[in-house]
mmCIF file of C-alpha atoms and ligand atoms in Angstrom:
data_model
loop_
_atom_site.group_PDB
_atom_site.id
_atom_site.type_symbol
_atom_site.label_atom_id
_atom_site.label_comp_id
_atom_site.label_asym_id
_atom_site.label_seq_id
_atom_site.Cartn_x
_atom_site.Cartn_y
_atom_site.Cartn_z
ATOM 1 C CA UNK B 1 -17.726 -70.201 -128.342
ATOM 2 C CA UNK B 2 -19.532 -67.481 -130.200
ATOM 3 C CA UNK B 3 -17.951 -63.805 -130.716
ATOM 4 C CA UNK B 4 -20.167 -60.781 -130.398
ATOM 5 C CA UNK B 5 -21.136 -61.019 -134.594
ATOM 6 C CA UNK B 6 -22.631 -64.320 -134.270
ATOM 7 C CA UNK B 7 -19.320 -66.405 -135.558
ATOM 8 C CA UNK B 8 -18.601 -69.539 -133.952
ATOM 9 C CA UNK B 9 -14.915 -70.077 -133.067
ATOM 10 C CA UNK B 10 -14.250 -73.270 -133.905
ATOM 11 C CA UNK B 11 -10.671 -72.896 -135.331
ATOM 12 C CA UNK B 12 -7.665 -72.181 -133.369
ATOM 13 C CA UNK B 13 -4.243 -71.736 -134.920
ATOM 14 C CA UNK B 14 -1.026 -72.157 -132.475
ATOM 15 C CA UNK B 15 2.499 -70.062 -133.259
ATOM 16 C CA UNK B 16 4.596 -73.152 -131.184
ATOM 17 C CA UNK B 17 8.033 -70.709 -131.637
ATOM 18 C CA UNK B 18 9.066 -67.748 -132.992
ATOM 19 C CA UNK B 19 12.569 -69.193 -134.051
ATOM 20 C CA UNK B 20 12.653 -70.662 -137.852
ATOM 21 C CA UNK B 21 15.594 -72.112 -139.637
ATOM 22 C CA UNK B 22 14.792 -69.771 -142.607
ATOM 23 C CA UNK B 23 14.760 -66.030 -142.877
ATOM 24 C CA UNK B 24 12.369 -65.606 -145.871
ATOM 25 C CA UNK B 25 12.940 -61.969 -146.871
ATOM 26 C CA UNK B 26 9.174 -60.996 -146.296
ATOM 27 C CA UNK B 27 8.745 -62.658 -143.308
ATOM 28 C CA UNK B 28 12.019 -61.980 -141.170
ATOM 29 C CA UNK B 29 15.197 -59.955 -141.421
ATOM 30 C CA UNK B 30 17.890 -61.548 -141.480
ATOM 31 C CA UNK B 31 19.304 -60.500 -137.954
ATOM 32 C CA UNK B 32 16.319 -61.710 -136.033
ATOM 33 C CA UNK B 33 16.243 -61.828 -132.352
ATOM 34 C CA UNK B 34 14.126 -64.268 -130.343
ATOM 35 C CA UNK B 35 12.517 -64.475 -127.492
ATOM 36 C CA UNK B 36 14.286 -65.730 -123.945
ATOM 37 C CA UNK B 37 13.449 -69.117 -122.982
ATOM 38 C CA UNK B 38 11.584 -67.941 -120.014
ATOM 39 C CA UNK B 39 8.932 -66.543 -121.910
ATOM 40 C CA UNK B 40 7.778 -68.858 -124.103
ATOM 41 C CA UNK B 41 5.126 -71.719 -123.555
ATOM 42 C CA UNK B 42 6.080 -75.070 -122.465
ATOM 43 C CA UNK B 43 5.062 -77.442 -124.542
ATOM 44 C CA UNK B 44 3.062 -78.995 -121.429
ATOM 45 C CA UNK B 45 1.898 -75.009 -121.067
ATOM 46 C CA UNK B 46 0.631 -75.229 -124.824
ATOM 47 C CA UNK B 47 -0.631 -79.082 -124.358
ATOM 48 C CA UNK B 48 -2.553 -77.321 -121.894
ATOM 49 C CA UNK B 49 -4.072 -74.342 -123.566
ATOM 50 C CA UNK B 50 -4.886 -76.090 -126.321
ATOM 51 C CA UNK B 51 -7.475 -78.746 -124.367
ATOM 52 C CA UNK B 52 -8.813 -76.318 -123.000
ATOM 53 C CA UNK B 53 -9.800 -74.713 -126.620
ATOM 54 C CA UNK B 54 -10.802 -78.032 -127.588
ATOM 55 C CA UNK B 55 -13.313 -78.682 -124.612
ATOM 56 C CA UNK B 56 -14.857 -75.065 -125.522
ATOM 57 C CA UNK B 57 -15.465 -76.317 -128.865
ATOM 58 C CA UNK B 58 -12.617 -75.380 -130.454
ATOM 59 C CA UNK B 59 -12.873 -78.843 -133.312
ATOM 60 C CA UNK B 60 -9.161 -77.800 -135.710
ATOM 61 C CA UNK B 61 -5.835 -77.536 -134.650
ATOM 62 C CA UNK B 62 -3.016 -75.976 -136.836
ATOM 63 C CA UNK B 63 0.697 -75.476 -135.215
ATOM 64 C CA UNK B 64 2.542 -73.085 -136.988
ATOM 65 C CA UNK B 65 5.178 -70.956 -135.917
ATOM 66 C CA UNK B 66 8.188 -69.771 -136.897
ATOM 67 C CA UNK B 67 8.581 -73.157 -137.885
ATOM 68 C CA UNK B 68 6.812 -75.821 -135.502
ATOM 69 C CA UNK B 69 8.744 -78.602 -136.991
ATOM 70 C CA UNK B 70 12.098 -76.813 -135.419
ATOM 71 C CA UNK B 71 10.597 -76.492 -131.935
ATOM 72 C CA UNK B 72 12.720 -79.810 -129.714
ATOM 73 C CA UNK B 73 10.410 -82.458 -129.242
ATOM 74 C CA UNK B 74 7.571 -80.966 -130.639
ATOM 75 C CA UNK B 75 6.387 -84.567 -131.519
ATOM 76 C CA UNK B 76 5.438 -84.999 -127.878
ATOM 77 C CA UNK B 77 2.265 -82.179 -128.386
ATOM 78 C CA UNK B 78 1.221 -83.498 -131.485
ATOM 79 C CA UNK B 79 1.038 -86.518 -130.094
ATOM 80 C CA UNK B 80 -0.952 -85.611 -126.755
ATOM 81 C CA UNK B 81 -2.688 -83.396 -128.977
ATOM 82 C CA UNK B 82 -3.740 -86.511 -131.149
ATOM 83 C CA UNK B 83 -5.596 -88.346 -128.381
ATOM 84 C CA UNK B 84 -8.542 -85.618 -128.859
ATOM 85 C CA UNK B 85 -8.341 -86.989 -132.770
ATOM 86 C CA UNK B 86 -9.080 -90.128 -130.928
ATOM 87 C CA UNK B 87 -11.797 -89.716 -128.812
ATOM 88 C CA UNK B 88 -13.218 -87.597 -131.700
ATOM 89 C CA UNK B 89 -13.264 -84.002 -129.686
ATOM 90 C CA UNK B 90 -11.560 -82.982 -132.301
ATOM 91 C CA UNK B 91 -11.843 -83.054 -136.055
ATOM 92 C CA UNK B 92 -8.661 -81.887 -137.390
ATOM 93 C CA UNK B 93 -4.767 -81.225 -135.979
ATOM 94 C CA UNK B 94 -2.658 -79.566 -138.648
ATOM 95 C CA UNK B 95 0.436 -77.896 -139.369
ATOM 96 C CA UNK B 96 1.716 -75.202 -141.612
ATOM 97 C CA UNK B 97 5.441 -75.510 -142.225
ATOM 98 C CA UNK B 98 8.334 -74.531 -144.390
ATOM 99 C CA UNK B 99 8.944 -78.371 -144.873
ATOM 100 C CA UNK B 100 12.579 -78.569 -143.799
ATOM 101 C CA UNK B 101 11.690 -81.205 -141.401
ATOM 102 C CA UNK B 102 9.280 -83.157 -143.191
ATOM 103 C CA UNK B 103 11.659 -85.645 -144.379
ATOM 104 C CA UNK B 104 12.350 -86.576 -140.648
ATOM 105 C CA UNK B 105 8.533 -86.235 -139.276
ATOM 106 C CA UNK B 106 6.189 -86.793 -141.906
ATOM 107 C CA UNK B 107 5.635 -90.478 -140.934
ATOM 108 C CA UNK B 108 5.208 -89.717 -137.251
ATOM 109 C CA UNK B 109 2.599 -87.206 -138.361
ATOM 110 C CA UNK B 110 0.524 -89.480 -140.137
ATOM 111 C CA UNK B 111 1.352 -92.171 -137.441
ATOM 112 C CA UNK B 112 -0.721 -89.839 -134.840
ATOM 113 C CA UNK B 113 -3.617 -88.810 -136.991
ATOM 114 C CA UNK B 114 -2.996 -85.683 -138.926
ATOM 115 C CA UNK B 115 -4.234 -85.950 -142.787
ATOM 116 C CA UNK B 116 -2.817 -83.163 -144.514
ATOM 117 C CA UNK B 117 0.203 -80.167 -144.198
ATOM 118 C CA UNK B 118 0.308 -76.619 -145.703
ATOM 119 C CA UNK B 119 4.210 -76.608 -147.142
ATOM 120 C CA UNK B 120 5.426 -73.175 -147.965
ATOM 121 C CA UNK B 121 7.333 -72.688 -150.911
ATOM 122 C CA UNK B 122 7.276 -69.687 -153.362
ATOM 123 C CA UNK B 123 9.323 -70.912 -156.354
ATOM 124 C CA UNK B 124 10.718 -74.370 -158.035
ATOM 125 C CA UNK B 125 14.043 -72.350 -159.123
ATOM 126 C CA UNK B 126 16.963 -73.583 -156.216
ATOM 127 C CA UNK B 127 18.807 -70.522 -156.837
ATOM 128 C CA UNK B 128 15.524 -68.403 -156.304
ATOM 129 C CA UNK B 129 14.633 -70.237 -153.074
ATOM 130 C CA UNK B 130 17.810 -69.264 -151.476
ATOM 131 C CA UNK B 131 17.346 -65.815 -152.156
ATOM 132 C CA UNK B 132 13.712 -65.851 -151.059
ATOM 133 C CA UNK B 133 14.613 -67.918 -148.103
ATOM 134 C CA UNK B 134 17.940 -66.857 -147.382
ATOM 135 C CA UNK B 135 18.920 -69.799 -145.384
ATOM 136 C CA UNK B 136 16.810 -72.454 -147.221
ATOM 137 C CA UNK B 137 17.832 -75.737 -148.753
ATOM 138 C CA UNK B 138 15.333 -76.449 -151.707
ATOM 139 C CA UNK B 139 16.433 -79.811 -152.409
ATOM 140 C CA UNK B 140 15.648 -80.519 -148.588
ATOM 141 C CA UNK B 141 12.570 -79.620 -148.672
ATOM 142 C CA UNK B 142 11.426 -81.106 -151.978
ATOM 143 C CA UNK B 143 12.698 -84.657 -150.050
ATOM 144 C CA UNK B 144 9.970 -83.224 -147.074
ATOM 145 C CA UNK B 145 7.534 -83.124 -149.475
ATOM 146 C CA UNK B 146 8.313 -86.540 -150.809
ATOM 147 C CA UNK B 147 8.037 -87.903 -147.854
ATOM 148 C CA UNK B 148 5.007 -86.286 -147.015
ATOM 149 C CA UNK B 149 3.317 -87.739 -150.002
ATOM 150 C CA UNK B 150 5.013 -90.836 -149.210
ATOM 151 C CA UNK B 151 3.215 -91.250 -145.753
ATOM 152 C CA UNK B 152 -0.180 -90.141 -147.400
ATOM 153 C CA UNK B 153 -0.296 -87.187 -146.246
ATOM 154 C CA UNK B 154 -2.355 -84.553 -148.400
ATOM 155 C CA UNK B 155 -0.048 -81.454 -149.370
ATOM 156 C CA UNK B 156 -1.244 -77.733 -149.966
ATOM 157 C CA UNK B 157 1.501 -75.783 -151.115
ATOM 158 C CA UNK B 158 1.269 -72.278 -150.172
ATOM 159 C CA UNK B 159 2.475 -69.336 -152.814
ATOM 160 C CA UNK B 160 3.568 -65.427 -151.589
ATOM 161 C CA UNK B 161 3.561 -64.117 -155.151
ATOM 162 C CA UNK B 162 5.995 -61.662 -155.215
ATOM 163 C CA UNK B 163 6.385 -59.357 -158.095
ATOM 164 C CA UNK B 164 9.896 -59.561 -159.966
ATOM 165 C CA UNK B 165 10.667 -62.818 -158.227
ATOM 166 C CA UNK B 166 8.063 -65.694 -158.824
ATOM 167 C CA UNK B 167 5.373 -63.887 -161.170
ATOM 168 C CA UNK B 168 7.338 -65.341 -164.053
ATOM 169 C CA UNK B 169 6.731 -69.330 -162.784
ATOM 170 C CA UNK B 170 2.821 -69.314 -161.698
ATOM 171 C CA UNK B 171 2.505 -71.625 -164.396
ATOM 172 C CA UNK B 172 5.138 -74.265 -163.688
ATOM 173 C CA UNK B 173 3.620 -74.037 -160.005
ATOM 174 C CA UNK B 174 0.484 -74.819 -160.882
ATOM 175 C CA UNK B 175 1.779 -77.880 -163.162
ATOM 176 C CA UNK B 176 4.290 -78.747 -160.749
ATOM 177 C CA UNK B 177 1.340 -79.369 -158.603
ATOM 178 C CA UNK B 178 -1.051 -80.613 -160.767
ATOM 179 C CA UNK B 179 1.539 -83.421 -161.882
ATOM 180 C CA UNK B 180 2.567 -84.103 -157.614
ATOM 181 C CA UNK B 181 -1.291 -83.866 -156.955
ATOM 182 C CA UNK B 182 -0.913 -80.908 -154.335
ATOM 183 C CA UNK B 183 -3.640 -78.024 -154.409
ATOM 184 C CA UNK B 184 -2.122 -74.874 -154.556
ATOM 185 C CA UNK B 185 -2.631 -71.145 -152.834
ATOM 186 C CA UNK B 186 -1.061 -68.109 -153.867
ATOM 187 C CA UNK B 187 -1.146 -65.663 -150.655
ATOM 188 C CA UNK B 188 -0.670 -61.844 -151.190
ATOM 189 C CA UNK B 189 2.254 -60.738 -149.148
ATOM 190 C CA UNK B 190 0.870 -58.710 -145.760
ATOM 191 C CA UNK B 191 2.223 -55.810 -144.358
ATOM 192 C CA UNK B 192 3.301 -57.109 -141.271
ATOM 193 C CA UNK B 193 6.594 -56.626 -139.322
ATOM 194 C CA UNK B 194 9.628 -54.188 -140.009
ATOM 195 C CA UNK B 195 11.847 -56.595 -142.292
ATOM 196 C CA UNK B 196 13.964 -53.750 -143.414
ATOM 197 C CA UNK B 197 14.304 -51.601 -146.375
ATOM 198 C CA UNK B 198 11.222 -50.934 -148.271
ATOM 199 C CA UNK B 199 11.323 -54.505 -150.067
ATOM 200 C CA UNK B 200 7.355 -54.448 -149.053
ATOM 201 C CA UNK B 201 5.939 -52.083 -151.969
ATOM 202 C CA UNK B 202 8.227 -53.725 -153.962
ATOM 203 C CA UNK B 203 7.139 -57.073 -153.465
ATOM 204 C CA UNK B 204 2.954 -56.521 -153.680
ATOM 205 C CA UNK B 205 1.743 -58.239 -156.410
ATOM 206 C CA UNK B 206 -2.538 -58.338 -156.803
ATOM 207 C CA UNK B 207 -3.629 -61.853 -157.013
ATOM 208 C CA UNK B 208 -5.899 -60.317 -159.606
ATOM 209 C CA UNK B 209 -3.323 -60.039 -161.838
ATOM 210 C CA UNK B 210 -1.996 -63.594 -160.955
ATOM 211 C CA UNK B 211 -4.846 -65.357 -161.870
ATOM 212 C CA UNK B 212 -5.378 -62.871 -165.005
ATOM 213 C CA UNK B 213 -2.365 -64.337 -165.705
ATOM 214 C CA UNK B 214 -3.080 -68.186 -165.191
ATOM 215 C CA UNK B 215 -6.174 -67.529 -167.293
ATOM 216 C CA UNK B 216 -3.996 -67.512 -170.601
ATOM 217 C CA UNK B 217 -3.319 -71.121 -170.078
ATOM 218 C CA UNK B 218 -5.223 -72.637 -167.849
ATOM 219 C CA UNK B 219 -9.225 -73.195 -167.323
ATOM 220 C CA UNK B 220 -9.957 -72.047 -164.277
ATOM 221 C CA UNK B 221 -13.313 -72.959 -163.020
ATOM 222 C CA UNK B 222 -15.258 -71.366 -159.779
ATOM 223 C CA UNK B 223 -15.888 -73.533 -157.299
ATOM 224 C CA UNK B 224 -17.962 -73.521 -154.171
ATOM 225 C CA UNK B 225 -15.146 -75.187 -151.951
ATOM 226 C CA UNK B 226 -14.515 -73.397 -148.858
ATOM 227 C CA UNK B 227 -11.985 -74.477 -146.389
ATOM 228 C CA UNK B 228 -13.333 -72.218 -143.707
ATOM 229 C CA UNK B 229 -10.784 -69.684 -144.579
ATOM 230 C CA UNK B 230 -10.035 -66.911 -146.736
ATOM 231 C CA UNK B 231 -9.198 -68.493 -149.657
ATOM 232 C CA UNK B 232 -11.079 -68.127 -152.560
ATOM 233 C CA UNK B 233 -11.131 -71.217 -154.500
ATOM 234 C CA UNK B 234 -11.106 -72.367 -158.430
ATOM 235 C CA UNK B 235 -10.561 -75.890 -160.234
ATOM 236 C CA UNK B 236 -7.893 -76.468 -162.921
ATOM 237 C CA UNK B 237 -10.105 -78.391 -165.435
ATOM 238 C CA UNK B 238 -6.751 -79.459 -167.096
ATOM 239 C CA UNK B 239 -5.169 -81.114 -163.952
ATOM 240 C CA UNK B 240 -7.952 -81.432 -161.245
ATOM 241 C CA UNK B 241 -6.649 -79.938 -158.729
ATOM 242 C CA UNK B 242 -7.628 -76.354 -156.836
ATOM 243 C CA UNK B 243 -5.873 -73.381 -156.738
ATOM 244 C CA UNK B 244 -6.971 -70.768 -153.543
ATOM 245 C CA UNK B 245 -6.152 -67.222 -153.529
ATOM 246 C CA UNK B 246 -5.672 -65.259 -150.141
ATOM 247 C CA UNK B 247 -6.193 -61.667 -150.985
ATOM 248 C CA UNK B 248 -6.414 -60.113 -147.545
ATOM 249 C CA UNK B 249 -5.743 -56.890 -148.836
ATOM 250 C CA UNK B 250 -8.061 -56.536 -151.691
ATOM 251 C CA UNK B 251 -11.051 -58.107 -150.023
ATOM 252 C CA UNK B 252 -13.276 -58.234 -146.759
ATOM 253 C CA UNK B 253 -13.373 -62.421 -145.698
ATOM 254 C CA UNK B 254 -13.730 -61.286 -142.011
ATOM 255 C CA UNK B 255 -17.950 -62.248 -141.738
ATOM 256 C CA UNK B 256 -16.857 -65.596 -141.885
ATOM 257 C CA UNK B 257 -13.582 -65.701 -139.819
ATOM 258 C CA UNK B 258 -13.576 -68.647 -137.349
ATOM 259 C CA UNK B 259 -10.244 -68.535 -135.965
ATOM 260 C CA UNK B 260 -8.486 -67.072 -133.545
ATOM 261 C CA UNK B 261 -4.376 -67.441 -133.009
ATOM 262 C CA UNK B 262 -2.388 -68.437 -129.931
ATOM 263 C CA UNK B 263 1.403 -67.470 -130.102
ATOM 264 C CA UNK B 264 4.053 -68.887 -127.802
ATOM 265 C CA UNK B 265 4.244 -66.939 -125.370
ATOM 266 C CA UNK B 266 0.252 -67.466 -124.583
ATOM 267 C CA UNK B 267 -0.905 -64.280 -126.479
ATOM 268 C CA UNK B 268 -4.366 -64.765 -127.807
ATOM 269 C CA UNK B 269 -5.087 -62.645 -131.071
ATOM 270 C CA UNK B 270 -8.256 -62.432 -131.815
ATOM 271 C CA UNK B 271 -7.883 -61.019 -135.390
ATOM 272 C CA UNK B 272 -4.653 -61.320 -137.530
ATOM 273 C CA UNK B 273 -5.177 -57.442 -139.124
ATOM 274 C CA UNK B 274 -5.775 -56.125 -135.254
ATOM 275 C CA UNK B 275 -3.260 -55.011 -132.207
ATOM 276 C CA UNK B 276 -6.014 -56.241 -129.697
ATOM 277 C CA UNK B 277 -4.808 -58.996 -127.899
ATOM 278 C CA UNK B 278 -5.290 -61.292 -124.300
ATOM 279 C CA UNK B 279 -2.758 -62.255 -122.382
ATOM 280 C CA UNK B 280 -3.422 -66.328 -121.541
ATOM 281 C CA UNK B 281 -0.080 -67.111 -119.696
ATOM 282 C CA UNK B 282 -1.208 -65.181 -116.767
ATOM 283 C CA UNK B 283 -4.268 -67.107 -115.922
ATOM 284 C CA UNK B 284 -2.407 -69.849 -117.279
ATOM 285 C CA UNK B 285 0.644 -69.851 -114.822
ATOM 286 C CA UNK B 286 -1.533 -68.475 -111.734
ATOM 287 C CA UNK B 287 -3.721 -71.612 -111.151
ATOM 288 C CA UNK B 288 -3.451 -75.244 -111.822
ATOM 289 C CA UNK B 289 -6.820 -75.565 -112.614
ATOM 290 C CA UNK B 290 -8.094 -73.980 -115.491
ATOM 291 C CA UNK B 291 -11.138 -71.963 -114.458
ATOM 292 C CA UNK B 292 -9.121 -68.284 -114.860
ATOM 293 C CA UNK B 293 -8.046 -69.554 -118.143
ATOM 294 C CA UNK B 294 -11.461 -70.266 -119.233
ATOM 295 C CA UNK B 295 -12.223 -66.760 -118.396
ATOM 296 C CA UNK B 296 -9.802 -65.306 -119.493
ATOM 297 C CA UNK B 297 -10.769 -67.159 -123.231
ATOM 298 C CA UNK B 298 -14.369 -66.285 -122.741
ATOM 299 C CA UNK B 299 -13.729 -63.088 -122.410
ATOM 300 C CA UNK B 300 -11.035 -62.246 -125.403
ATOM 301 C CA UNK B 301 -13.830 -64.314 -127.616
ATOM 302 C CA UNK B 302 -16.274 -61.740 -126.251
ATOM 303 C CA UNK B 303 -14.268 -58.885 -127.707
ATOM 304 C CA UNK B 304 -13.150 -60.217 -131.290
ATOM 305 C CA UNK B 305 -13.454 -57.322 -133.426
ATOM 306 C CA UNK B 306 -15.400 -57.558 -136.497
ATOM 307 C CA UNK B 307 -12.707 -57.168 -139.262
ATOM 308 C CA UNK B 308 -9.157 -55.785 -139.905
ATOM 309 C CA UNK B 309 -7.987 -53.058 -142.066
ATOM 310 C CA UNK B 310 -5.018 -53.595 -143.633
ATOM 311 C CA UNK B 311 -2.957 -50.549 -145.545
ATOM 312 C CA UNK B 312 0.676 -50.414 -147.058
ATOM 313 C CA UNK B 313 0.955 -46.880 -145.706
ATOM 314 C CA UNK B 314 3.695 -45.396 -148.585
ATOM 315 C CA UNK B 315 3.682 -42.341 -146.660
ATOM 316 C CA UNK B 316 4.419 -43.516 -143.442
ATOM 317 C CA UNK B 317 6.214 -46.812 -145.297
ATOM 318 C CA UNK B 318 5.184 -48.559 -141.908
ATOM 319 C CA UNK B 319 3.598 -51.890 -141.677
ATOM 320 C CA UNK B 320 0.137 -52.069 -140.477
ATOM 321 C CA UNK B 321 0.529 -54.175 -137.769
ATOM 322 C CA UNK B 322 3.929 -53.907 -136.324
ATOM 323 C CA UNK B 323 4.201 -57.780 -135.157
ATOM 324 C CA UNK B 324 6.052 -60.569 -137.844
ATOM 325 C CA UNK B 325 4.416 -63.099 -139.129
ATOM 326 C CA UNK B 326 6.532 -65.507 -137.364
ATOM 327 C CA UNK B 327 4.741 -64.203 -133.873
ATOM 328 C CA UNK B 328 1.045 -64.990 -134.680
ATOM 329 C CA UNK B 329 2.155 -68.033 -137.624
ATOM 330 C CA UNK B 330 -0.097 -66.236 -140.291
HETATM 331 N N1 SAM O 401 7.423 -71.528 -141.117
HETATM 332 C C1 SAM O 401 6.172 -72.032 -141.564
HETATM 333 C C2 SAM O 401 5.992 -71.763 -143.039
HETATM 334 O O1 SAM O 401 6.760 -71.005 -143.615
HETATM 335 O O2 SAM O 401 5.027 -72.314 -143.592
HETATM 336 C C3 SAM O 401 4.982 -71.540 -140.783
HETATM 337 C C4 SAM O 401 4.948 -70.083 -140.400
HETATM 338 S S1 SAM O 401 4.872 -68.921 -141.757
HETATM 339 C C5 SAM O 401 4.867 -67.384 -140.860
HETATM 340 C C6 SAM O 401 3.211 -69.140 -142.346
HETATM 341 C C7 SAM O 401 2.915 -68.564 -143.694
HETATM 342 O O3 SAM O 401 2.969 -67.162 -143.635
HETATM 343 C C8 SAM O 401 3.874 -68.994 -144.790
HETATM 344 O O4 SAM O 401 3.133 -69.541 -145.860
HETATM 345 C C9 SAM O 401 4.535 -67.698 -145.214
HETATM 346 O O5 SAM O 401 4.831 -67.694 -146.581
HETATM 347 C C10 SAM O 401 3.472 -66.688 -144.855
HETATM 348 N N2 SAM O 401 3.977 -65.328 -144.650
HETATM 349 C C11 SAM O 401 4.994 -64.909 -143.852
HETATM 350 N N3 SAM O 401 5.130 -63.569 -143.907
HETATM 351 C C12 SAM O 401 4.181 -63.115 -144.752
HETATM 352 C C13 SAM O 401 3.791 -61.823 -145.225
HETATM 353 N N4 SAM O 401 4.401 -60.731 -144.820
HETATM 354 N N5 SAM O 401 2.740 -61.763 -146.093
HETATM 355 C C14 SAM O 401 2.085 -62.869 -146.501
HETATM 356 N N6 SAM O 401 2.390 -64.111 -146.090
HETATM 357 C C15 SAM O 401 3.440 -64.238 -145.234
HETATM 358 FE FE1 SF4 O 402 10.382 -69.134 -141.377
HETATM 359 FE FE2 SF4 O 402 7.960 -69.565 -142.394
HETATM 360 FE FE3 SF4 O 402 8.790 -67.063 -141.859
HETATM 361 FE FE4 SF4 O 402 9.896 -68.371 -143.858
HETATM 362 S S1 SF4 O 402 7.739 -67.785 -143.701
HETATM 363 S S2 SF4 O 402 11.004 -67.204 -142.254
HETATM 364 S S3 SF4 O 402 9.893 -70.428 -143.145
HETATM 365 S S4 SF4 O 402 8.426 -68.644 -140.384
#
């Protein structure tokens, strides 16, 4: 699959629920409400869609949600998902999750192929991580990422700096990691979904000033690593280990954008900064074949926009693009 600029789509990222058993403050308000049953992918619907990427070329998997790991029996799609591991259609199946789960799943994940998990968590304070996450456990999670560890699994943890809530602990987060042997990414926060208030300006922080910051104590060292995403990428001489920084709104990473994103209720996205979207569950649900799916694919690949344009609007004090996170998995 190539889009209209020349980029191969190769990377397809799947939003298995909206639901989550957290309500992180810039990702959800607390009162969420969810979608009805009726609406949302089966898991054999999703099984489905997703082969079908994978015999266009589509060669990485990530589920992410809402959280995938809370999704009932969401073992069964990694696992069918797994045999293309196997046969070697695929290269890589991934998740991105808040590590609640882990502690019960992180074998079985390993078991069926997958190599490494992008854990979310924004701050090694307890007290902090239950205001951040509202409904959060931190001690659960650190046991996921135990475990994760445990079944050799390779961690990432992934950072929202926030400013006035985790700016003050980049350091022990980037020790924390070096010591646990996790590579680390701090993400800007996005202005994405109404999560109430106007928490949003107060929470940007520029991941220029973050790794300003990290400069004071640590050598940081430019590398040429590239994970085939927007992260920008530097070495910790002093522990080994990388640090990536997602800055979607301070720079341009869309020439090289290889993804598109699936959410569960068979919306394709084509670009996580644009409205423009194709509706798969039609096609899907009309036919048991999967020619008008194909189609349908071929032809929201042959309208992937070029880039986004994200803006904190402080006039309007609206989010750019009115969807959560939670819908498209970030
Ligand atoms: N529940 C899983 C988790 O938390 O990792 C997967 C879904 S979550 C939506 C994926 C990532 O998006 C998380 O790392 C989260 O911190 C990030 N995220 C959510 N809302 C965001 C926002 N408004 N700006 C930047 N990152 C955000
Ligand atoms: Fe749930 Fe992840 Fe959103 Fe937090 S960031 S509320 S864990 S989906």
């Amino acid at each position: 699959m190539i889009d209209p600029f020349g980029r191969h789509i190769s990377y397809l990222r799947v939003s298995v629920t909206d639901r989550c058993d957290f309500r992180c403050v810039y990702c959800m308000s607390e009162d969420m409400s969810f979608l009805p049953k009726a609406e949302i992918l089966s898991l054999e619907e999703l099984e489905r869609v997703c082969t079908t990427f994978v015999n266009l070329g589509v060669r990485k998997l990530r589920m992410t949600g809402g959280e995938p790991l809370v999704r009932r029996n969401i073992m069964w799609l990694f696992q069918q998902l797994g045999r293309h591991l196997e046969s070697g259609a695929l290269d890589e199946l991934t998740l991105t999750t808040n590590g609640s789960q882990l502690g019960k799943y992180a074998q079985q994940l390993a078991d069926i192929g997958v190599k490494r998990v992008n854990v979310s968590l924004d701050t090694l304070d307890p007290e902090k991580f239950r205001e951040i996450t509202r409904w959060g456990r931190f001690e659960q999670v650190m046991e996921g990422i135990a475990a994760a560890k445990a079944a050799g699994l390779d961690v990432k943890i992934n950072a929202v700096a926030l400013k006035g809530v985790n700016d003050v602990e980049m350091n022990d987060m980037v020790r924390w990691c070096g010591a646990g042997g996790y590579d680390l990414t701090f993400i800007e926060v996005m202005p994405m979904g109404d999560i109430g208030g106007e928490m949003r300006f107060d929470q940007y922080l520029p991941l220029s000033m973050v790794r300003a910051e990290l400069q004071k104590q640590w050598t940081l060292k430019d590398i040429d690593y590239n994970s085939g995403g927007p992260a920008r990428y530097v070495e910790v001489a002093e522990t080994g280990r990388k640090i990536g920084f997602i800055t979607p709104m301070t720079h341009n990473f869309c020439e090289s954008c290889n993804r598109v994103r699936l959410t569960c209720t068979g919306t394709l996205y084509m670009c996580l900064g644009q409205e423009d979207a194709a509706d798969l569950r039609g096609p899907l649900r009309a036919s048991e074949d999967n020619d008008l799916l194909e189609n349908a694919i071929a032809e929201a690949i042959g309208r992937k926009p070029k880039g986004h344009d994200f803006i904190i609007d402080r006039r309007r004090k609206s989010p750019a693009v009115g969807r959560h996170m939670s819908v498209t998995g970030g």
